[in-house]
Short mmCIF file of C-alpha atoms in Angstrom, two decimals:
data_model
loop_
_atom_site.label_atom_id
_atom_site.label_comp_id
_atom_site.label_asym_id
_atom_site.label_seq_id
_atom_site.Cartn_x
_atom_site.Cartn_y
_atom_site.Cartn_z
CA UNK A 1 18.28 -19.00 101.49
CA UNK A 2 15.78 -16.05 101.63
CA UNK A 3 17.38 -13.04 102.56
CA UNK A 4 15.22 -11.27 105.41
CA UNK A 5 13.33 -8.47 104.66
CA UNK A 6 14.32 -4.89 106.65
CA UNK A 7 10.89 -3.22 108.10
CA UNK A 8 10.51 0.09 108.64
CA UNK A 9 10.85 -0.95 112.67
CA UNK A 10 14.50 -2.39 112.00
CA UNK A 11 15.20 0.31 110.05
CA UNK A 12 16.49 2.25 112.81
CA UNK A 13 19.47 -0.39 113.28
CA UNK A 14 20.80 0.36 109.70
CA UNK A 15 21.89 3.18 107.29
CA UNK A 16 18.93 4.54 105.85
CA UNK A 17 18.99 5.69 101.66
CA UNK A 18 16.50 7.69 100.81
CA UNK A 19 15.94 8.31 96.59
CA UNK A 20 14.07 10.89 95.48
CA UNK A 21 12.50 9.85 91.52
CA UNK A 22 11.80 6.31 89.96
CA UNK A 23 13.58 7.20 86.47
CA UNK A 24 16.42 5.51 85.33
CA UNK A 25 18.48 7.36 87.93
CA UNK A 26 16.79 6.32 90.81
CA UNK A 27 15.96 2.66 89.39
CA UNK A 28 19.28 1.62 88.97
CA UNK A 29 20.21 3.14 92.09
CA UNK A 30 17.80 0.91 93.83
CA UNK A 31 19.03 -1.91 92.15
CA UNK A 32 22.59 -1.56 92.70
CA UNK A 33 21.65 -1.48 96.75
CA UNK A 34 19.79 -4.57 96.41
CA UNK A 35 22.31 -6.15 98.76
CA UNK A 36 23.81 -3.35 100.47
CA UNK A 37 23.21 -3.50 104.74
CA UNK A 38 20.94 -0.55 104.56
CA UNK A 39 17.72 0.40 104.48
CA UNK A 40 15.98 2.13 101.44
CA UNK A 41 13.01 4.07 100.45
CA UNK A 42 12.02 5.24 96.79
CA UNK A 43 10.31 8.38 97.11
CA UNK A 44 8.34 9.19 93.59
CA UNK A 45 5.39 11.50 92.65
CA UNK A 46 3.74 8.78 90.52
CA UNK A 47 3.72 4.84 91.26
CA UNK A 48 5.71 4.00 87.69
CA UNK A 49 8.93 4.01 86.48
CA UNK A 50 9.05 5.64 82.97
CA UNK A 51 10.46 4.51 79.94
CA UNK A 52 11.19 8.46 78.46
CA UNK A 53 13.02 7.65 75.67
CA UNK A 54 9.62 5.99 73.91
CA UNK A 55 6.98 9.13 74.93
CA UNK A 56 7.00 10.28 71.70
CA UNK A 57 5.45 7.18 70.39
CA UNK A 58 2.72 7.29 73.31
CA UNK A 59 2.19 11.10 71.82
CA UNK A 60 1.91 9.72 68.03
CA UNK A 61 -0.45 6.98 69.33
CA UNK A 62 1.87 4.10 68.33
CA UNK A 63 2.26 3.00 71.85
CA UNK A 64 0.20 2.66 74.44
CA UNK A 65 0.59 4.23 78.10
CA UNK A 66 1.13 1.16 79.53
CA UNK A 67 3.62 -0.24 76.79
CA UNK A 68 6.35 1.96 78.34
CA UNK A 69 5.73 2.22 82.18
CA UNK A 70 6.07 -0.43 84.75
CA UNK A 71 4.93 0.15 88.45
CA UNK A 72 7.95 0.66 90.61
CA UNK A 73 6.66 -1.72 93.85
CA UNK A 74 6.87 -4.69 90.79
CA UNK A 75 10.26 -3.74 89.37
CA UNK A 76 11.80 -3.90 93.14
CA UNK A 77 9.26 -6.31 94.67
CA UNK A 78 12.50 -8.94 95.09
CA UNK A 79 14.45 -6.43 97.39
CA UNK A 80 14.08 -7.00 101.14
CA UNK A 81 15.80 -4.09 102.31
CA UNK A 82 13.75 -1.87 99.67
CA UNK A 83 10.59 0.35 100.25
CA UNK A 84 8.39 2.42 97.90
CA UNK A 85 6.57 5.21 98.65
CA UNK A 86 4.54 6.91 96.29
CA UNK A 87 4.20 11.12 97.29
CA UNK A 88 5.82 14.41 96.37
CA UNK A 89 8.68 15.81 97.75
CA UNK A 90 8.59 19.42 98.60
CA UNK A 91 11.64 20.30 99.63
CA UNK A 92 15.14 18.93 101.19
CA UNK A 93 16.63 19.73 104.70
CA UNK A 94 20.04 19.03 104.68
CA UNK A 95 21.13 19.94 107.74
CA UNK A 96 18.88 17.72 110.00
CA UNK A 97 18.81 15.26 107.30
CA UNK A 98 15.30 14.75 106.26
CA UNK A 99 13.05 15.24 103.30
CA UNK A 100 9.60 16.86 103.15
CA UNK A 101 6.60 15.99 101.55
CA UNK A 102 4.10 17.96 100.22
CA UNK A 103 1.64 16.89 103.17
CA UNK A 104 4.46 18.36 105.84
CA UNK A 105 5.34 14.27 106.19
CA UNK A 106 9.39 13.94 107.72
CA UNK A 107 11.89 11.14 106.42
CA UNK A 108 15.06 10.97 107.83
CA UNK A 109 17.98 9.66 105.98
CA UNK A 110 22.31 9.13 106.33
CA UNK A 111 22.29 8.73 102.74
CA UNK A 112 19.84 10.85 99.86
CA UNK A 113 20.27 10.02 96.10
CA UNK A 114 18.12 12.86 94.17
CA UNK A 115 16.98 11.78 90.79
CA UNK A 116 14.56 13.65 90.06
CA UNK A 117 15.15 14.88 86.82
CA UNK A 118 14.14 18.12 85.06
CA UNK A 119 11.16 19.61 82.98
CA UNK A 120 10.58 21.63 79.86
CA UNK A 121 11.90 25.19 80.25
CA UNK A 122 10.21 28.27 78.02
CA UNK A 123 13.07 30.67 78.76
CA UNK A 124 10.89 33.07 80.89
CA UNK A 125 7.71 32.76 78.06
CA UNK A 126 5.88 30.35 80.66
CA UNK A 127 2.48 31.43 79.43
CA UNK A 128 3.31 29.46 76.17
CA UNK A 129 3.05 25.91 77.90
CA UNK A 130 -0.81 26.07 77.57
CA UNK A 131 -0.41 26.26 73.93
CA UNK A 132 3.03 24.33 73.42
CA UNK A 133 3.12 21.31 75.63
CA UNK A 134 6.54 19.52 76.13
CA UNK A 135 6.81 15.97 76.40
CA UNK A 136 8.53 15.01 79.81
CA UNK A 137 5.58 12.75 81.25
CA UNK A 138 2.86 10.06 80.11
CA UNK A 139 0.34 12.86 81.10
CA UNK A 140 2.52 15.56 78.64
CA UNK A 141 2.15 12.56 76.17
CA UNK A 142 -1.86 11.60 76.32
CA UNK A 143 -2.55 15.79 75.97
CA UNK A 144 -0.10 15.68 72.91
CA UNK A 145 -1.86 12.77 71.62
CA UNK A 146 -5.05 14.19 72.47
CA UNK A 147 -4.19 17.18 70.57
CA UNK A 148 -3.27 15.87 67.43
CA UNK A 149 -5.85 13.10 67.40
CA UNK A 150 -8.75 16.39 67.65
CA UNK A 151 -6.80 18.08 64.87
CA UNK A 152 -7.83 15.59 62.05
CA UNK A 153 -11.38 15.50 63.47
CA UNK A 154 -11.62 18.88 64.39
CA UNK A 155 -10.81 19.64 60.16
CA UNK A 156 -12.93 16.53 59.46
CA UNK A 157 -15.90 18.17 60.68
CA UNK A 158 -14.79 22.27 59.67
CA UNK A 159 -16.42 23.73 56.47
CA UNK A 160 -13.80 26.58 56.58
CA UNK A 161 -10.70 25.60 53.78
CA UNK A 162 -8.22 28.10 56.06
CA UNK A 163 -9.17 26.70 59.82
CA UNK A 164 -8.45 23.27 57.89
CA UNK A 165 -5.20 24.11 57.03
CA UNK A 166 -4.03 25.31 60.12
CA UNK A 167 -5.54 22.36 61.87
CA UNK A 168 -3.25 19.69 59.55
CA UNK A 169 -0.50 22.15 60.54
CA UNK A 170 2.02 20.81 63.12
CA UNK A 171 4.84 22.63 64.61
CA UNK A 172 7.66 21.66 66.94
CA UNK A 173 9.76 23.62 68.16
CA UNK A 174 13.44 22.14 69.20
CA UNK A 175 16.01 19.98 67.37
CA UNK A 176 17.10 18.01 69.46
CA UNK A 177 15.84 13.82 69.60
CA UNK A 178 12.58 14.50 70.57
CA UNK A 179 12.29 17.50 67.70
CA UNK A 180 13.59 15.21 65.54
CA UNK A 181 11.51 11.77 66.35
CA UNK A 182 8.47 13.77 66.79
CA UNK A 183 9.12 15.43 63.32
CA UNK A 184 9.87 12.18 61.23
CA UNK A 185 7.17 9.88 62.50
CA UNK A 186 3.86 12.48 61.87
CA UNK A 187 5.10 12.37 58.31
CA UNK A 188 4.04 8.53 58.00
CA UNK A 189 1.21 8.61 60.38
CA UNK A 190 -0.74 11.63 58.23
CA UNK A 191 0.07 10.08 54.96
CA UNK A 192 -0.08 6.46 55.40
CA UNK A 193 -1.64 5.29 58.73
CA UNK A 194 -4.62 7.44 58.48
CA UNK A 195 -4.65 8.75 55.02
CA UNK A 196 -8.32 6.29 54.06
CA UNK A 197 -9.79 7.20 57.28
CA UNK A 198 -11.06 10.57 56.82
CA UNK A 199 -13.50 11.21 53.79
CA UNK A 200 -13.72 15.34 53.59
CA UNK A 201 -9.69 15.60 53.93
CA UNK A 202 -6.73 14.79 52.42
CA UNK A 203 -4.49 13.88 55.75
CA UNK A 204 -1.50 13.75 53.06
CA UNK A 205 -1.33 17.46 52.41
CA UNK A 206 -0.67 17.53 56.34
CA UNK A 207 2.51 20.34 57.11
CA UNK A 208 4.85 19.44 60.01
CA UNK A 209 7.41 21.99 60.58
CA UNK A 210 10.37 21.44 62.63
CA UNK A 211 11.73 24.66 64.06
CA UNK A 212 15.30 24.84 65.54
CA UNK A 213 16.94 28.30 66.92
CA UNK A 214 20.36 26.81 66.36
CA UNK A 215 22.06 26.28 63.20
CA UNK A 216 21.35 22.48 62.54
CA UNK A 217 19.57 20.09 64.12
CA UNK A 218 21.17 17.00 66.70
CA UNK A 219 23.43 19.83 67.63
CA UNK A 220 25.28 17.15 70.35
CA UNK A 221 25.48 14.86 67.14
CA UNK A 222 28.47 14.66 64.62
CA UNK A 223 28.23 17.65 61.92
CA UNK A 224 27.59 14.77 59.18
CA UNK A 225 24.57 12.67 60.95
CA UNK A 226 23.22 16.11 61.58
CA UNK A 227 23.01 16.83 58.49
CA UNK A 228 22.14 13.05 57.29
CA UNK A 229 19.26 13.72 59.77
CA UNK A 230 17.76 17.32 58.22
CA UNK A 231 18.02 15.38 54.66
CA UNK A 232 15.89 12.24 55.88
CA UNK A 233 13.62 14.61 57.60
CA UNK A 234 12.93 17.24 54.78
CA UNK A 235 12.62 13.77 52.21
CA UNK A 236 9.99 12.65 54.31
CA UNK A 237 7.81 16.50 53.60
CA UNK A 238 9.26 18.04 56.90
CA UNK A 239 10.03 21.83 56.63
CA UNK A 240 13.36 21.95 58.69
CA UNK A 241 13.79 25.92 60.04
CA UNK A 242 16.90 26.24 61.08
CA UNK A 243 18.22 29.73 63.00
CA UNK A 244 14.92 30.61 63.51
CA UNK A 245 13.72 31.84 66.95
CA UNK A 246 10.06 31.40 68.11
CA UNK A 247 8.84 34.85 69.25
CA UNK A 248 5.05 34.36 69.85
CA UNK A 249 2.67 31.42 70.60
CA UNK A 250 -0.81 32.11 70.44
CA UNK A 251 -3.42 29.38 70.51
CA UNK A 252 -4.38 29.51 66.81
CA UNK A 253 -0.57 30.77 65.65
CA UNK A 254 3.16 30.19 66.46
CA UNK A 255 5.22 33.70 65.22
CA UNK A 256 8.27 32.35 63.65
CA UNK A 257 10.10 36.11 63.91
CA UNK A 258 7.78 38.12 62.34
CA UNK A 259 6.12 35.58 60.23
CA UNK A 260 2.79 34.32 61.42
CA UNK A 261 2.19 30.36 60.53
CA UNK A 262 -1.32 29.66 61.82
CA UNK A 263 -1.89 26.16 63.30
CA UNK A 264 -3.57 24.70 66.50
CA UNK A 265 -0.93 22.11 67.69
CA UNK A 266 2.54 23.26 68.88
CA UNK A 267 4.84 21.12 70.92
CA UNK A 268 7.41 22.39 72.86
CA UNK A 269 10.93 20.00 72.76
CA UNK A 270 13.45 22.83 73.39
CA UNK A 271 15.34 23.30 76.74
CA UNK A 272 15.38 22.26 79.63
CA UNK A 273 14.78 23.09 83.92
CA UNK A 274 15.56 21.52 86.76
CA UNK A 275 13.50 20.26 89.54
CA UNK A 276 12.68 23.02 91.76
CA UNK A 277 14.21 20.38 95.02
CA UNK A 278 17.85 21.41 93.54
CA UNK A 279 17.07 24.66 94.93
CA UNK A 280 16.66 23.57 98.80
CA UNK A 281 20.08 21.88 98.85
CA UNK A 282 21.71 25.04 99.17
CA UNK A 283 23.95 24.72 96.72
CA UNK A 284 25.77 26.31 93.85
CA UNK A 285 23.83 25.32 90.34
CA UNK A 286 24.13 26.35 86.78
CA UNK A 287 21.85 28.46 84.67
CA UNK A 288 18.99 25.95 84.58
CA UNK A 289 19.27 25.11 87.86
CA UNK A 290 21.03 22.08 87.85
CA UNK A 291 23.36 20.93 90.67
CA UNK A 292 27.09 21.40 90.30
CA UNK A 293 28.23 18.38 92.04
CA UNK A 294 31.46 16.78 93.07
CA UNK A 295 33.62 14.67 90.70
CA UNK A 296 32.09 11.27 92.79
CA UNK A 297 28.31 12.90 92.13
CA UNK A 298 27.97 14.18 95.68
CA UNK A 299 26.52 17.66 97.06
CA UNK A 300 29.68 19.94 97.91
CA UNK A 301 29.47 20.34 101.39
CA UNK A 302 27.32 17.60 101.79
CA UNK A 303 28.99 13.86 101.17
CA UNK A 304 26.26 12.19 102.31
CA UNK A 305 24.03 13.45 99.79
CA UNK A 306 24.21 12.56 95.82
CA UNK A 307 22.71 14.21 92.92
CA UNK A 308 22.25 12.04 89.52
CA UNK A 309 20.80 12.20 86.57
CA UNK A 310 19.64 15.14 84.31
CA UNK A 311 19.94 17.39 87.79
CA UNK A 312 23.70 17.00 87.57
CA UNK A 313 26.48 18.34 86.57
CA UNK A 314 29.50 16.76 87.22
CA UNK A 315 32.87 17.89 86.39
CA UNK A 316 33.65 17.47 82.57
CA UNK A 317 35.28 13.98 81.72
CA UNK A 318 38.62 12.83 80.97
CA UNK A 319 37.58 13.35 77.45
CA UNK A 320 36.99 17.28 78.03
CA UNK A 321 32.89 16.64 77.25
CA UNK A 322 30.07 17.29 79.65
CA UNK A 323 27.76 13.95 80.42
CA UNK A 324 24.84 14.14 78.32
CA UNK A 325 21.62 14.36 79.60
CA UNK A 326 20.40 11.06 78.50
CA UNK A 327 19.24 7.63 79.69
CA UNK A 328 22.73 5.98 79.52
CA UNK A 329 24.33 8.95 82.15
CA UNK A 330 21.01 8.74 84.36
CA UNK A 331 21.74 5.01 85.16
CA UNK A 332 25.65 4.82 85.49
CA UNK A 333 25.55 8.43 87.85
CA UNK A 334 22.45 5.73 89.53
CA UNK A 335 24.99 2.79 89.72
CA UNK A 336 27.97 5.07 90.48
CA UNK A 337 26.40 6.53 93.71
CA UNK A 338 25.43 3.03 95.21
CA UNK A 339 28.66 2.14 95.01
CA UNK A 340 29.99 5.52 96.33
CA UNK A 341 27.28 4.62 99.36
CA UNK A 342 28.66 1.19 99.77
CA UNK A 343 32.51 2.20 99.83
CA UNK A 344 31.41 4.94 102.52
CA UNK A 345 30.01 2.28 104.92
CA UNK A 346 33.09 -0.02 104.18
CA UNK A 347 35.63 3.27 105.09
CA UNK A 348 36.59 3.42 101.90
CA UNK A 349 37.15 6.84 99.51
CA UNK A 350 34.80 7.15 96.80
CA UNK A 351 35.33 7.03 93.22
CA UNK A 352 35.14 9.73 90.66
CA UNK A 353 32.09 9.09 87.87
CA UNK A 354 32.99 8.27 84.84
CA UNK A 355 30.75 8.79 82.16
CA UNK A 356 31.40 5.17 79.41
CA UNK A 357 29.39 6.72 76.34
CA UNK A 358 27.48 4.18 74.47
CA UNK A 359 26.90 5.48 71.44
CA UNK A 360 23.83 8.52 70.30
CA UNK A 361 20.79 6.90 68.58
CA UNK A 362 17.78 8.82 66.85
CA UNK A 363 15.50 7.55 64.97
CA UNK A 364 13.58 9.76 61.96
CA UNK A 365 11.43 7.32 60.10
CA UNK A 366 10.92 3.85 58.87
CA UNK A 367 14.32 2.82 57.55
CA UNK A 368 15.70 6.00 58.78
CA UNK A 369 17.82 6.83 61.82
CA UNK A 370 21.47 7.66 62.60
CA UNK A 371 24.01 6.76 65.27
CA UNK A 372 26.99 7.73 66.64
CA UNK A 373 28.76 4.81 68.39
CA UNK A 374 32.44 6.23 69.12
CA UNK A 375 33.97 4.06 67.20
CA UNK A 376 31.79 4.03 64.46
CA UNK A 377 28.64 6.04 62.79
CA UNK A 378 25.82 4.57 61.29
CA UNK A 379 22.90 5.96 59.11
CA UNK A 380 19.66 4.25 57.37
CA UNK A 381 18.38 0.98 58.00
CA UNK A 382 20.91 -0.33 60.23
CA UNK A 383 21.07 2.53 62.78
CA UNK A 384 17.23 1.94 62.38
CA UNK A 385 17.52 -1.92 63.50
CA UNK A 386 20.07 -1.10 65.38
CA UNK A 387 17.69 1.52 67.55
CA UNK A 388 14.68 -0.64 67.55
CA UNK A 389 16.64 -3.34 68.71
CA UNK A 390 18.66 -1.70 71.58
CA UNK A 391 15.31 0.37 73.01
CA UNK A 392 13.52 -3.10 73.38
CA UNK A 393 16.60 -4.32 75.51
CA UNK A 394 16.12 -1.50 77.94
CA UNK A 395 12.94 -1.71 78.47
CA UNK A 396 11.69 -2.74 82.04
CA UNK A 397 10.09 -5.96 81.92
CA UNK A 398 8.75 -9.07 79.83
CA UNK A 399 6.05 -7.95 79.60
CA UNK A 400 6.64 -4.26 78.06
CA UNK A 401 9.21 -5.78 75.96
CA UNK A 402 6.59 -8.31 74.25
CA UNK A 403 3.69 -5.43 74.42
CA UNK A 404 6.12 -3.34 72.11
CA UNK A 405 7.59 -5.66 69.76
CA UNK A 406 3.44 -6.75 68.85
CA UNK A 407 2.29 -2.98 68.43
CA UNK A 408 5.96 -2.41 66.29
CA UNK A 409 5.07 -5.60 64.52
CA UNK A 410 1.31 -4.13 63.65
CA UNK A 411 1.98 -0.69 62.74
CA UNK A 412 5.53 -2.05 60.29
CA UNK A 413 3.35 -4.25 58.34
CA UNK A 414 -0.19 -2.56 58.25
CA UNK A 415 0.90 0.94 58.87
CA UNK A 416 -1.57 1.75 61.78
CA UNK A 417 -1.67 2.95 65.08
CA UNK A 418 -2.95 0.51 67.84
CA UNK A 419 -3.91 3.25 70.36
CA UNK A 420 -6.08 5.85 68.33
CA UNK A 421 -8.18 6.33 71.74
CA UNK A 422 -8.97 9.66 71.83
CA UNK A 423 -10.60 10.52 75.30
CA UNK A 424 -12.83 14.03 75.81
CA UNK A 425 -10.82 15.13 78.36
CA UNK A 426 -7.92 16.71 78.48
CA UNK A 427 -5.11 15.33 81.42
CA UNK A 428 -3.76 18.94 81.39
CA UNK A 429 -6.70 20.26 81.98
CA UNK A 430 -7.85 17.55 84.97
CA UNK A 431 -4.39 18.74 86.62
#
């Protein structure tokens, strides 16, 4: 029998959930409510739910846009008791209870679920996102691709042998992942995918520079697979610079301390800054403004309201670790506080969160990638498989599964890129 769908007019007669951000937080959040006797609204700035852990292939031009996002109205479409609503949130009112949008719009709620993630932090040198882009969004992504795209053409069409070489000069700055993923797949794109495409350069002789301030990179990741991961990456023509601070960005040079490396494309993958919303809670939050929340992921102070995702920061774990800031933690904190919801409108306590780690993939390069699955650690072709095979299980949706395995099909065989679109217009810019 078809359950009956709950209107914005019956509303009123049931516990409204308001969640703020269509991520993996918020998804799964949504998802785990799908039968719960309330009402709920999805609150996101954009109309898609992103697949983050693939944007550096839509910045590489592997993927396409589209491969990776899925519009959030078609991922919940099934719920009855489930609205979307597609605007930005400008700030939180606890104590009546409502949220704010940006055009002075009121929703009430009894229960709030904020998911909304974080962004790029420069560590008070905000002047150098203009030249440095990070990679948090499918619009950060298109100007990334964008940028290196106009690099090749740019020295394509240049008659000057120096503003060549600082155009097929790459740097990105941060270790971590994204450092890393970014790092390892230009190598193969400059020297195989496009290397016949150009006739007045050599797209081989390409630099990409890697540039960590901490002493190795995949700092979160064993000692060993870090250090598994700086070997595949400096085999593949990757300078690794380790302990190195960036000091400067300029748009034609990044100062590595006092040492000048002149190049036109910088991408920013190092640190991170919560959404400014933590801020109107009212609440105590760490150094990058993250919320400190309560061992069953709600506000202190505040039951009613929980805080998921990379915004969190629950207590440490049984193990003595902090939850990482990735996918996995987004959408067990999302399932943990639906079920926190649910055991509050039975009259039941809540439950602590307990983080159940998964394992730490990163890939590096064809055949290269390394893993850390608790009980065992993996390196080279199988933590490769292993990672292609366990992002296309995640992803949200026949049809961005089968999108993704053709384009991974066509570029592992032929080497190419199936979405070399290069537009004239930059999405930063348009913003």
């Amino acid at each position: 029998m078809r359950r009956p769908r709950i209107s914005r007019h019956d509303s009123q007669s049931v516990p409204r959930v308001v969640i703020l951000g269509g991520g993996f937080g918020g998804l799964y959040a949504a998802r785990a409510l799908r039968t719960a006797p309330v009402a709920v609204t999805v609150i996101d700035r954009t109309n898609h739910h992103l697949f983050q852990p693939l944007l550096y292939q839509v910045a590489t031009a592997v993927l396409a846009p589209t491969d990776i996002t899925s519009p959030i109205r078609h991922l919940l479409r099934k719920q009855r008791n489930t609205d979307v609503l597609m605007a930005e949130v400008h700030a939180i009112d606890s104590s009546e209870r409502v949220v704010v949008t940006e055009d002075g719009r009121k929703i009430a709620y009894d229960y709030l679920i904020v998911a909304t993630g974080t962004r790029h932090s420069y560590f008070g040198h905000d002047p150098w996102e203009r030249n440095a882009p990070g990679l948090k969004s499918i619009d950060d992504a298109r100007e990334i691709r964008r940028r290196f795209l106009l690099a090749f053409e740019r020295a394509e069409a240049s008659q000057d042998e120096d503003e060549q070489r600082a155009l097929l000069t790459f740097v990105i700055v941060g270790g971590g992942p994204t450092g890393v993923e970014l790092a390892g797949i230009m190598p193969e794109i400059t020297r195989r995918a496009i290397a016949k495409d150009f006739r007045h350069i050599d797209t081989r002789a390409a630099r990409v520079i890697l540039v960590e301030a901490g002493p190795r990179v995949l700092a979160t990741y064993p000692e060993a697979l870090s250090a598994r991961a700086q070997h595949d990456l400096e085999a593949l023509g990757v300078e690794v610079r380790t302990n190195t601070l960036v000091t400067n960005i300029e748009p034609d040079a990044v100062f590595l301390g006092a040492e000048r490396i002149a190049t036109r494309t910088v991408v920013w993958a190092a640190g991170n800054v919560a959404s400014p919303l933590s801020r109107s809670l009212g609440v105590p939050l760490d150094r990058a403004g993250r919320v400190l929340v309560e061992p069953d992921l709600s506000v202190p102070g505040h039951p009613e309201v929980f805080v998921v995702g990379d915004l969190a920061v629950p207590p440490p774990q049984s193990n003595g670790k902090p939850v990482p800031g990735v996918a996995q933690g987004a959408m067990q904190g999302g399932r943990q506080a639906a079920t926190n919801i649910r055991k509050k409108l039975a009259g039941q306590p809540t439950e602590p969160f307990r983080y159940r780690n998964k394992g730490d993939l990163a890939t590096i390069g064809r055949h290269k990638a390394v893993g850390d699955l608790g009980f065992v650690r993996i390196t080279g072709r199988t933590a490769w498989w292993f990672w292609l095979l366990l992002h296309i299980m995640y992803l949200a949706g026949f049809r961005n599964r089968l999108s993704v395995l053709v384009e991974w099909g066509y570029a592992y065989f032929t080497y190419q890129r199936g979405s070399r679109l290069l537009s004239k217009e930059s999405p930063a810019a348009r913003t």
